Amino acid sequence: AQSVTQPDINITVSEGASLELRCNYSYGATPYLFWYVQSPGQGLQLLLKYFSGDTLVQGIKGFEAEFKRSQSSFNLRKPSVHWSDAAEYFCAVGLLDSNYQLIWGAGTKLIIKP
Amino acid sequence: EAGVAQSPRYKIIEKRQSVAFWCNPISGHATLYWYQQILGQGPKLLIQFQNNGVVDDSQLPKDRFSAERLKGVDSTLKIQPAKLEDSAVYLCASSLPGGNTEAFFGQGTRLTVV
């Protein structure tokens, strides 16, 4: 069955430090890949997406993600985090053969230390 | 551009009562989704509409949940009767058709069943 795994429930980083959030998926084909961010009391906002082409994609707010087919991964990175990045981050996979249904990871909560 | 509107923002009901949520998608978005997000988990798709037709409702507990999208615009999601385990945030999202388009999310309705 298709699944998305975000192995880290919580991650704490210092402001100004670099960040990497992990996402692995299980799917028989190359899926559409997404990262969304959810701030407290807010809806989900798209950070970036991968459909095809260059495996390194740039998103909003200085985030980027790299698709690695051999590892079935789509990790999210940011070189220097800001306190405003504190939020929950969700990786999602779009299934091309199932009406593009999104399968979501459980999320990673990012905590920023001052 | 107006975003996805949802109401109410919060709702507290007793078990066995009924409740309804309303969603107004972004103008022109033919695809509308209802998700259930239980605390600590990623969103789970309940139902997906394309215009006023149902594309996927395989994870909708049809014995108690119902949804409609009359005229292919606004949508309502109803729970009758509610159970304690229905406590969650109910998210509505909309998008243009196709898998390579961004889904825009409303702020959600937080339901507490006591």
Coordinates of N, CA and C in Angstrom, one line a residue:
Chain A
A1 N 0.8 -1.2 0.0 CA 0.0 0.0 0.0 C 0.9 1.2 0.0
Q2 N 0.3 2.3 -0.6 CA 1.1 3.5 -0.6 C 1.2 4.2 0.8
S3 N 2.3 4.8 1.1 CA 2.5 5.4 2.4 C 3.5 6.5 2.3
V4 N 3.4 7.4 3.3 CA 4.4 8.4 3.4 C 4.9 8.4 4.8
T5 N 6.2 8.4 5.0 CA 6.8 8.4 6.3 C 7.6 9.6 6.6
Q6 N 7.3 10.3 7.7 CA 8.1 11.4 8.2 C 8.7 10.9 9.5
P7 N 9.9 10.4 9.6 CA 10.4 9.7 10.7 C 10.6 10.6 12.0
D8 N 10.7 11.9 11.8 CA 10.9 12.8 13.0 C 9.6 13.4 13.4
I9 N 9.1 13.1 14.6 CA 7.9 13.8 15.1 C 8.1 15.2 15.4
N10 N 9.2 15.5 16.1 CA 9.6 16.8 16.5 C 11.1 17.0 16.1
I11 N 11.4 18.2 15.7 CA 12.8 18.6 15.5 C 13.0 20.0 16.1
T12 N 14.1 20.1 16.9 CA 14.5 21.4 17.5 C 15.8 21.9 16.9
V13 N 15.8 23.1 16.4 CA 17.0 23.7 15.8 C 17.1 25.1 16.4
S14 N 18.3 25.6 16.4 CA 18.6 26.9 16.8 C 18.3 27.9 15.7
E15 N 17.9 29.1 16.0 CA 17.7 30.1 15.0 C 19.0 30.3 14.2
G16 N 18.9 30.4 12.9 CA 20.1 30.6 12.1 C 20.8 29.3 11.7
A17 N 20.4 28.2 12.3 CA 21.0 26.9 11.9 C 20.3 26.3 10.7
S18 N 21.0 25.3 10.1 CA 20.4 24.7 8.9 C 19.3 23.6 9.3
L19 N 18.5 23.3 8.4 CA 17.4 22.4 8.7 C 17.2 21.3 7.6
E20 N 17.0 20.1 8.0 CA 16.6 19.1 7.0 C 15.5 18.3 7.6
L21 N 14.3 18.2 6.9 CA 13.2 17.4 7.4 C 13.1 16.2 6.4
R22 N 13.0 15.0 6.9 CA 13.0 13.8 6.1 C 11.6 13.4 5.7
C23 N 11.5 12.8 4.5 CA 10.3 12.3 3.9 C 10.6 11.1 3.0
N24 N 10.0 10.0 3.3 CA 10.2 8.8 2.5 C 8.8 8.3 2.1
Y25 N 8.7 7.8 0.9 CA 7.4 7.3 0.4 C 7.5 5.9 -0.1
S26 N 6.3 5.3 -0.2 CA 6.2 3.9 -0.8 C 5.2 4.0 -1.8
Y27 N 5.6 3.8 -3.1 CA 4.7 3.9 -4.2 C 5.4 3.3 -5.4
G28 N 4.6 2.6 -6.3 CA 5.2 1.9 -7.4 C 5.7 2.7 -8.5
A29 N 5.3 4.0 -8.6 CA 5.7 4.8 -9.7 C 6.3 6.1 -9.1
T30 N 6.7 7.0 -10.0 CA 7.2 8.3 -9.5 C 5.9 9.1 -9.3
P31 N 5.8 9.5 -8.0 CA 4.6 10.3 -7.7 C 4.8 11.8 -7.9
Y32 N 3.7 12.5 -7.7 CA 3.9 14.0 -7.5 C 4.2 14.1 -6.0
L33 N 5.1 15.1 -5.7 CA 5.5 15.2 -4.3 C 5.3 16.7 -3.8
F34 N 4.9 16.8 -2.6 CA 4.6 18.1 -2.1 C 5.1 18.2 -0.6
W35 N 5.4 19.5 -0.3 CA 5.6 19.8 1.1 C 4.7 21.0 1.4
Y36 N 4.0 20.8 2.5 CA 3.1 21.8 3.0 C 3.5 22.2 4.5
V37 N 3.2 23.5 4.8 CA 3.5 24.0 6.2 C 2.1 24.4 6.8
Q38 N 2.0 24.1 8.1 CA 0.8 24.4 8.9 C 1.2 25.2 10.1
S39 N 0.9 26.5 10.2 CA 1.2 27.2 11.4 C 0.0 27.1 12.3
P40 N 0.2 27.3 13.6 CA -0.9 27.1 14.6 C -2.2 27.9 14.2
G41 N -3.3 27.2 14.1 CA -4.5 27.9 13.8 C -4.7 28.2 12.4
Q42 N -3.8 27.8 11.5 CA -3.8 28.2 10.1 C -4.1 27.0 9.2
G43 N -4.5 27.2 8.0 CA -4.6 26.1 7.1 C -3.3 25.7 6.5
L44 N -3.2 24.7 5.7 CA -2.0 24.2 5.1 C -1.6 25.1 3.9
Q45 N -0.4 25.4 3.9 CA 0.2 26.3 2.8 C 1.2 25.5 2.0
L46 N 1.1 25.5 0.7 CA 2.1 24.8 -0.1 C 3.5 25.5 -0.1
L47 N 4.5 24.7 0.2 CA 5.9 25.3 0.2 C 6.5 25.0 -1.2
L48 N 6.4 23.8 -1.7 CA 7.0 23.5 -2.9 C 6.4 22.1 -3.4
K49 N 6.7 21.8 -4.7 CA 6.2 20.6 -5.3 C 7.1 20.1 -6.4
Y50 N 7.1 18.8 -6.6 CA 7.9 18.2 -7.6 C 6.9 17.4 -8.5
F51 N 7.0 17.6 -9.8 CA 6.3 16.8 -10.7 C 7.2 16.0 -11.7
S52 N 8.2 16.7 -12.2 CA 9.1 16.1 -13.1 C 10.3 17.1 -13.3
G53 N 11.3 16.6 -14.0 CA 12.4 17.5 -14.4 C 13.5 17.6 -13.3
D54 N 14.0 18.8 -13.1 CA 15.1 19.0 -12.1 C 14.7 18.4 -10.7
T55 N 15.5 17.6 -10.2 CA 15.1 16.9 -8.9 C 15.3 17.9 -7.7
L56 N 15.9 19.0 -7.9 CA 16.1 20.0 -6.8 C 15.1 21.1 -7.1
V57 N 14.1 21.2 -6.2 CA 13.1 22.2 -6.4 C 13.2 23.3 -5.4
Q58 N 12.9 24.5 -5.8 CA 12.9 25.7 -4.9 C 11.5 26.0 -4.5
G59 N 11.3 26.5 -3.3 CA 10.0 26.8 -2.9 C 9.9 28.2 -2.3
I60 N 8.9 28.5 -1.6 CA 8.7 29.8 -0.9 C 9.5 29.8 0.4
K61 N 9.7 31.0 0.9 CA 10.3 31.2 2.2 C 11.7 30.6 2.3
G62 N 12.4 30.4 1.2 CA 13.8 30.0 1.2 C 13.9 28.5 1.4
F63 N 12.9 27.7 1.2 CA 12.9 26.2 1.3 C 13.3 25.6 0.0
E64 N 13.9 24.5 0.0 CA 14.1 23.7 -1.1 C 14.0 22.2 -0.8
A65 N 13.8 21.4 -1.8 CA 13.7 19.9 -1.5 C 14.3 19.2 -2.7
E66 N 14.8 18.0 -2.4 CA 15.5 17.2 -3.4 C 14.8 15.8 -3.5
F67 N 14.4 15.5 -4.7 CA 13.8 14.2 -5.0 C 14.9 13.2 -5.3
K68 N 15.0 12.1 -4.6 CA 16.0 11.1 -4.8 C 15.2 9.8 -5.1
R69 N 15.1 9.4 -6.4 CA 14.3 8.3 -6.8 C 14.9 7.0 -6.1
S70 N 16.2 6.9 -6.1 CA 16.8 5.6 -5.6 C 16.5 5.4 -4.1
Q71 N 16.2 6.5 -3.4 CA 16.0 6.4 -2.0 C 14.5 6.6 -1.6
S72 N 13.7 6.8 -2.7 CA 12.2 7.2 -2.5 C 12.1 8.2 -1.4
S73 N 12.9 9.3 -1.6 CA 12.9 10.4 -0.6 C 12.7 11.7 -1.2
F74 N 12.2 12.6 -0.4 CA 11.9 14.0 -0.8 C 12.1 14.9 0.4
N75 N 13.4 15.1 0.8 CA 13.7 15.8 2.0 C 13.7 17.3 1.8
L76 N 13.2 18.0 2.8 CA 13.1 19.4 2.8 C 14.2 20.1 3.5
R77 N 14.8 21.1 2.9 CA 15.9 21.8 3.5 C 15.8 23.3 3.5
K78 N 16.5 23.9 4.5 CA 16.6 25.4 4.5 C 17.9 25.7 5.2
P79 N 18.7 26.5 4.6 CA 20.1 26.8 5.0 C 20.1 27.5 6.4
S80 N 19.1 28.4 6.7 CA 19.2 29.1 7.9 C 17.7 29.4 8.3
V81 N 17.3 28.8 9.5 CA 15.9 28.9 9.9 C 15.7 30.2 10.7
H82 N 14.5 30.7 10.6 CA 14.1 31.9 11.3 C 13.0 31.5 12.3
W83 N 12.9 32.3 13.4 CA 11.9 31.9 14.4 C 10.5 31.7 13.8
S84 N 10.2 32.5 12.7 CA 8.9 32.4 12.1 C 8.7 31.0 11.4
D85 N 9.7 30.2 11.2 CA 9.6 28.9 10.6 C 9.0 27.9 11.5
A86 N 8.9 28.2 12.8 CA 8.3 27.3 13.7 C 6.8 26.9 13.3
A87 N 6.6 25.6 13.0 CA 5.3 25.2 12.5 C 5.4 23.7 12.3
E88 N 4.3 23.1 11.8 CA 4.3 21.7 11.5 C 4.4 21.6 10.0
Y89 N 5.2 20.6 9.5 CA 5.5 20.4 8.1 C 5.1 19.1 7.7
F90 N 4.3 19.0 6.6 CA 3.8 17.8 6.1 C 4.3 17.5 4.7
C91 N 4.7 16.3 4.5 CA 5.0 15.8 3.2 C 3.8 15.0 2.6
A92 N 3.6 15.2 1.3 CA 2.4 14.5 0.7 C 2.8 14.0 -0.6
V93 N 2.2 12.9 -1.0 CA 2.4 12.2 -2.3 C 1.1 12.1 -3.0
G94 N 1.2 12.5 -4.3 CA 0.0 12.5 -5.1 C 0.0 11.3 -6.0
L95 N -1.0 10.5 -6.0 CA -1.0 9.2 -6.7 C -1.6 9.4 -8.1
L96 N -0.8 9.2 -9.1 CA -1.2 9.5 -10.5 C -2.3 8.5 -10.9
D97 N -2.4 7.4 -10.3 CA -3.3 6.4 -10.8 C -4.6 6.3 -9.9
S98 N -4.7 7.3 -9.0 CA -5.9 7.3 -8.1 C -6.5 8.7 -8.0
N99 N -6.8 9.3 -9.1 CA -7.3 10.6 -9.1 C -6.5 11.6 -8.4
Y100 N -5.1 11.4 -8.5 CA -4.2 12.3 -7.9 C -4.4 12.5 -6.4
Q101 N -5.0 11.5 -5.7 CA -5.3 11.6 -4.3 C -4.0 11.8 -3.6
L102 N -4.0 12.7 -2.6 CA -2.8 12.9 -1.8 C -2.8 12.0 -0.6
I103 N -1.7 11.4 -0.4 CA -1.4 10.6 0.8 C -0.4 11.4 1.7
W104 N -0.7 11.6 2.9 CA 0.0 12.5 3.8 C 0.9 11.8 4.8
G105 N 2.0 12.4 5.1 CA 2.8 11.9 6.2 C 2.1 12.5 7.5
A106 N 2.6 12.0 8.7 CA 2.1 12.4 10.0 C 2.6 13.8 10.4
G107 N 3.5 14.3 9.7 CA 4.0 15.7 10.0 C 5.2 15.7 10.9
T108 N 6.0 16.7 10.8 CA 7.1 17.0 11.7 C 7.0 18.4 12.3
K109 N 7.0 18.5 13.6 CA 6.8 19.7 14.3 C 8.2 20.4 14.4
L110 N 8.4 21.6 13.9 CA 9.7 22.2 14.0 C 9.6 23.3 15.1
I111 N 10.6 23.1 16.0 CA 10.7 24.0 17.2 C 12.0 24.8 17.0
I112 N 11.9 26.1 17.2 CA 13.1 27.0 17.0 C 13.6 27.4 18.3
K113 N 14.9 27.2 18.6 CA 15.5 27.7 19.9 C 16.1 29.1 19.6
P114 N 15.8 30.0 20.5 CA 16.4 31.4 20.2 C 17.9 31.4 20.4
Chain B
E1 N -7.1 37.7 -4.3 CA -8.0 36.5 -4.6 C -8.4 36.0 -3.3
A2 N -9.7 35.8 -3.1 CA -10.2 35.2 -1.9 C -9.8 33.8 -1.8
G3 N -9.6 33.3 -0.5 CA -9.2 32.0 -0.3 C -10.4 31.1 0.0
V4 N -10.1 29.9 0.4 CA -11.1 28.9 0.8 C -11.7 29.3 2.1
A5 N -13.0 29.5 2.1 CA -13.7 29.9 3.3 C -14.4 28.7 4.0
Q6 N -14.3 28.6 5.3 CA -14.9 27.5 6.0 C -15.6 28.1 7.3
S7 N -16.7 27.5 7.6 CA -17.4 27.9 8.8 C -18.1 26.7 9.4
P8 N -18.3 26.7 10.7 CA -17.7 27.6 11.7 C -16.2 27.3 11.9
R9 N -15.5 28.1 12.7 CA -14.1 27.8 13.0 C -14.0 26.7 14.1
Y10 N -14.9 26.8 15.0 CA -14.9 25.9 16.2 C -16.4 25.4 16.4
K11 N -16.4 24.2 16.9 CA -17.8 23.6 17.2 C -17.6 22.6 18.3
I12 N -18.4 22.7 19.4 CA -18.4 21.7 20.4 C -19.8 21.1 20.5
I13 N -19.9 19.8 20.4 CA -21.2 19.1 20.5 C -21.1 17.9 21.4
E14 N -22.2 17.4 21.8 CA -22.2 16.2 22.6 C -22.3 15.0 21.6
K15 N -21.8 13.9 22.1 CA -21.9 12.7 21.2 C -23.4 12.4 20.9
R16 N -23.6 11.8 19.8 CA -24.9 11.5 19.2 C -25.6 12.7 18.6
Q17 N -25.1 13.9 18.8 CA -25.7 15.0 18.1 C -25.2 15.1 16.7
S18 N -25.8 16.0 15.9 CA -25.4 16.1 14.5 C -24.7 17.5 14.4
V19 N -23.9 17.6 13.3 CA -23.2 18.8 13.1 C -23.0 19.0 11.6
A20 N -22.9 20.2 11.1 CA -22.6 20.4 9.7 C -21.6 21.5 9.5
F21 N -20.7 21.3 8.5 CA -19.6 22.2 8.2 C -19.9 22.7 6.8
W22 N -19.5 24.0 6.6 CA -19.7 24.6 5.2 C -18.4 25.0 4.7
C23 N -18.2 24.9 3.4 CA -17.0 25.3 2.6 C -17.4 26.0 1.4
N24 N -16.7 27.1 1.1 CA -16.8 27.9 -0.1 C -15.5 27.9 -0.8
P25 N -15.3 27.2 -1.9 CA -13.9 27.1 -2.5 C -13.6 28.4 -3.2
I26 N -12.4 28.4 -3.7 CA -11.9 29.5 -4.6 C -12.7 29.5 -5.9
S27 N -13.1 30.6 -6.3 CA -13.9 30.7 -7.5 C -13.2 30.1 -8.7
G28 N -13.9 29.2 -9.4 CA -13.3 28.6 -10.6 C -12.6 27.2 -10.3
H29 N -12.5 26.9 -9.0 CA -11.9 25.6 -8.7 C -12.9 24.5 -8.8
A30 N -12.7 23.6 -9.7 CA -13.7 22.5 -9.9 C -13.5 21.4 -8.9
T31 N -12.3 21.2 -8.4 CA -12.1 20.1 -7.5 C -12.2 20.6 -6.0
L32 N -12.9 19.9 -5.2 CA -13.1 20.2 -3.8 C -12.8 19.0 -2.9
Y33 N -12.1 19.2 -1.9 CA -11.8 18.1 -1.0 C -12.2 18.4 0.4
W34 N -12.6 17.3 1.2 CA -12.8 17.4 2.6 C -11.8 16.4 3.2
Y35 N -11.0 16.9 4.2 CA -10.1 16.1 4.9 C -10.4 16.1 6.4
Q36 N -10.1 15.1 7.1 CA -10.2 15.0 8.5 C -8.7 14.9 9.1
Q37 N -8.4 15.8 10.0 CA -7.1 15.8 10.6 C -7.2 15.6 12.1
I38 N -6.9 14.4 12.5 CA -6.8 14.2 14.0 C -5.5 14.7 14.6
L39 N -5.6 15.1 15.8 CA -4.4 15.7 16.4 C -3.2 14.8 16.3
G40 N -2.1 15.3 15.8 CA -0.9 14.5 15.8 C -0.8 13.6 14.5
Q41 N -1.7 13.8 13.6 CA -1.7 13.0 12.4 C -1.8 13.9 11.1
G42 N -1.4 13.4 10.0 CA -1.6 14.1 8.8 C -3.1 14.1 8.3
P43 N -3.5 14.9 7.4 CA -4.9 14.9 6.9 C -5.2 13.6 6.3
K44 N -6.5 13.2 6.4 CA -7.0 12.0 5.8 C -8.1 12.4 4.9
L45 N -8.0 12.1 3.6 CA -9.1 12.5 2.7 C -10.4 11.7 3.0
L46 N -11.5 12.5 3.1 CA -12.8 11.9 3.3 C -13.5 11.8 2.0
I47 N -13.5 12.9 1.2 CA -14.3 12.9 0.0 C -13.7 13.9 -1.0
Q48 N -13.7 13.6 -2.2 CA -13.2 14.5 -3.3 C -14.3 14.7 -4.3
F49 N -14.6 15.9 -4.6 CA -15.6 16.3 -5.7 C -14.9 16.8 -6.9
Q50 N -15.5 16.5 -8.0 CA -15.1 17.2 -9.3 C -16.4 17.8 -9.7
N51 N -16.5 19.2 -9.7 CA -17.7 19.9 -9.9 C -18.7 19.3 -8.8
N52 N -19.9 18.8 -9.2 CA -20.8 18.3 -8.2 C -20.8 16.8 -8.2
G53 N -19.9 16.2 -8.8 CA -19.8 14.7 -8.8 C -18.7 14.2 -7.8
V54 N -19.0 13.1 -7.2 CA -18.0 12.5 -6.3 C -17.0 11.7 -7.1
V55 N -15.7 12.0 -6.8 CA -14.6 11.3 -7.5 C -14.1 10.2 -6.6
D56 N -14.0 10.5 -5.3 CA -13.5 9.5 -4.3 C -14.1 9.7 -3.0
D57 N -14.8 8.7 -2.5 CA -15.4 8.8 -1.1 C -15.1 7.5 -0.4
S58 N -14.0 6.8 -0.7 CA -13.7 5.5 -0.2 C -13.4 5.5 1.3
Q59 N -13.0 6.7 1.8 CA -12.6 6.7 3.2 C -13.7 7.5 4.1
L60 N -14.8 7.7 3.5 CA -15.9 8.4 4.2 C -16.7 7.4 4.9
P61 N -16.8 7.6 6.2 CA -17.7 6.6 7.0 C -19.2 6.9 6.7
K62 N -19.7 6.2 5.7 CA -21.0 6.6 5.1 C -22.2 6.3 6.1
D63 N -21.9 5.6 7.1 CA -23.0 5.4 8.0 C -23.3 6.6 8.9
R64 N -22.4 7.5 8.9 CA -22.6 8.7 9.8 C -22.2 10.0 9.1
F65 N -21.4 9.9 8.1 CA -20.9 11.1 7.4 C -21.6 11.2 6.0
S66 N -21.9 12.5 5.7 CA -22.4 12.7 4.3 C -21.9 14.1 3.8
A67 N -21.8 14.2 2.5 CA -21.3 15.4 2.0 C -22.0 15.7 0.7
E68 N -22.2 16.9 0.4 CA -22.8 17.3 -0.9 C -22.2 18.6 -1.4
R69 N -22.3 18.7 -2.7 CA -21.7 19.9 -3.4 C -22.7 20.3 -4.5
L70 N -23.8 20.9 -4.0 CA -24.8 21.3 -5.0 C -24.3 22.4 -5.9
K71 N -24.7 22.3 -7.1 CA -24.3 23.3 -8.1 C -22.8 23.4 -8.3
G72 N -22.0 22.5 -7.8 CA -20.6 22.5 -8.1 C -19.8 23.6 -7.5
V73 N -20.4 24.3 -6.4 CA -19.6 25.4 -5.8 C -19.4 25.1 -4.3
D74 N -20.3 25.6 -3.5 CA -20.2 25.4 -2.0 C -20.5 23.9 -1.7
S75 N -19.9 23.5 -0.6 CA -20.1 22.1 -0.1 C -20.4 22.1 1.4
T76 N -21.1 21.1 1.8 CA -21.4 20.9 3.2 C -21.0 19.5 3.6
L77 N -20.5 19.3 4.7 CA -20.1 18.0 5.3 C -20.9 17.8 6.6
K78 N -21.6 16.7 6.7 CA -22.4 16.5 7.9 C -22.0 15.2 8.6
I79 N -22.2 15.3 9.9 CA -21.9 14.1 10.8 C -23.2 13.9 11.6
Q80 N -23.7 12.7 11.5 CA -24.9 12.4 12.2 C -25.1 10.9 12.4
P81 N -25.0 10.4 13.6 CA -24.7 11.1 14.9 C -23.1 11.1 15.1
A82 N -22.7 12.1 15.9 CA -21.3 12.2 16.1 C -20.8 11.3 17.2
K83 N -19.6 10.8 17.1 CA -18.9 10.0 18.1 C -17.7 10.7 18.7
L84 N -17.2 10.3 19.8 CA -16.1 11.0 20.4 C -14.9 11.0 19.5
E85 N -14.7 9.9 18.7 CA -13.5 9.8 17.9 C -13.6 10.7 16.6
D86 N -14.7 11.4 16.5 CA -14.8 12.3 15.4 C -14.2 13.7 15.7
S87 N -13.8 13.8 16.9 CA -13.1 15.1 17.3 C -11.8 15.2 16.5
A88 N -11.8 16.3 15.7 CA -10.7 16.5 14.8 C -10.9 17.9 14.2
V89 N -9.9 18.3 13.3 CA -10.1 19.5 12.5 C -10.5 19.0 11.1
Y90 N -11.5 19.6 10.6 CA -12.1 19.2 9.3 C -11.6 20.3 8.3
L91 N -10.8 19.9 7.3 CA -10.2 20.9 6.4 C -10.9 20.7 5.0
C92 N -11.2 21.9 4.4 CA -11.7 21.9 3.1 C -10.6 22.5 2.2
A93 N -10.4 21.9 1.0 CA -9.4 22.4 0.1 C -10.0 22.4 -1.3
S94 N -9.5 23.3 -2.2 CA -10.0 23.3 -3.6 C -8.8 23.4 -4.5
S95 N -9.0 23.0 -5.7 CA -7.9 23.2 -6.7 C -8.5 23.1 -8.1
L96 N -7.7 23.5 -9.1 CA -8.1 23.3 -10.5 C -8.0 21.8 -10.7
P97 N -8.6 21.3 -11.8 CA -8.5 19.9 -12.0 C -7.1 19.4 -12.4
G98 N -6.8 18.2 -12.1 CA -5.5 17.6 -12.5 C -4.6 17.5 -11.2
G99 N -3.6 16.6 -11.3 CA -2.8 16.4 -10.2 C -1.6 17.3 -10.0
N100 N -1.3 18.1 -11.0 CA -0.1 19.0 -10.9 C -0.6 20.4 -10.6
T101 N -1.6 20.5 -9.8 CA -2.1 21.8 -9.4 C -2.1 21.9 -7.9
E102 N -1.9 23.1 -7.4 CA -1.9 23.2 -5.9 C -3.3 23.2 -5.3
A103 N -3.4 22.5 -4.2 CA -4.6 22.5 -3.4 C -4.5 23.6 -2.4
F104 N -5.5 24.5 -2.4 CA -5.5 25.6 -1.4 C -6.5 25.2 -0.3
F105 N -6.0 25.4 1.0 CA -6.8 24.9 2.1 C -7.4 26.1 2.9
G106 N -8.6 25.8 3.4 CA -9.2 26.7 4.4 C -8.6 26.5 5.7
Q107 N -9.0 27.4 6.7 CA -8.4 27.3 8.0 C -8.9 26.2 8.8
G108 N -10.0 25.5 8.4 CA -10.5 24.4 9.1 C -11.5 24.7 10.1
T109 N -12.3 23.6 10.5 CA -13.2 23.7 11.6 C -12.8 22.7 12.6
R110 N -12.5 23.2 13.8 CA -12.1 22.3 14.9 C -13.3 21.8 15.6
L111 N -13.6 20.5 15.5 CA -14.7 19.9 16.2 C -14.3 19.1 17.4
T112 N -15.0 19.4 18.5 CA -14.8 18.7 19.7 C -16.1 18.0 20.1
V113 N -16.1 16.7 20.2 CA -17.2 15.9 20.6 C -17.0 15.5 22.1
V114 N -18.0 15.8 22.9 CA -17.8 15.5 24.4 C -18.9 14.6 24.8

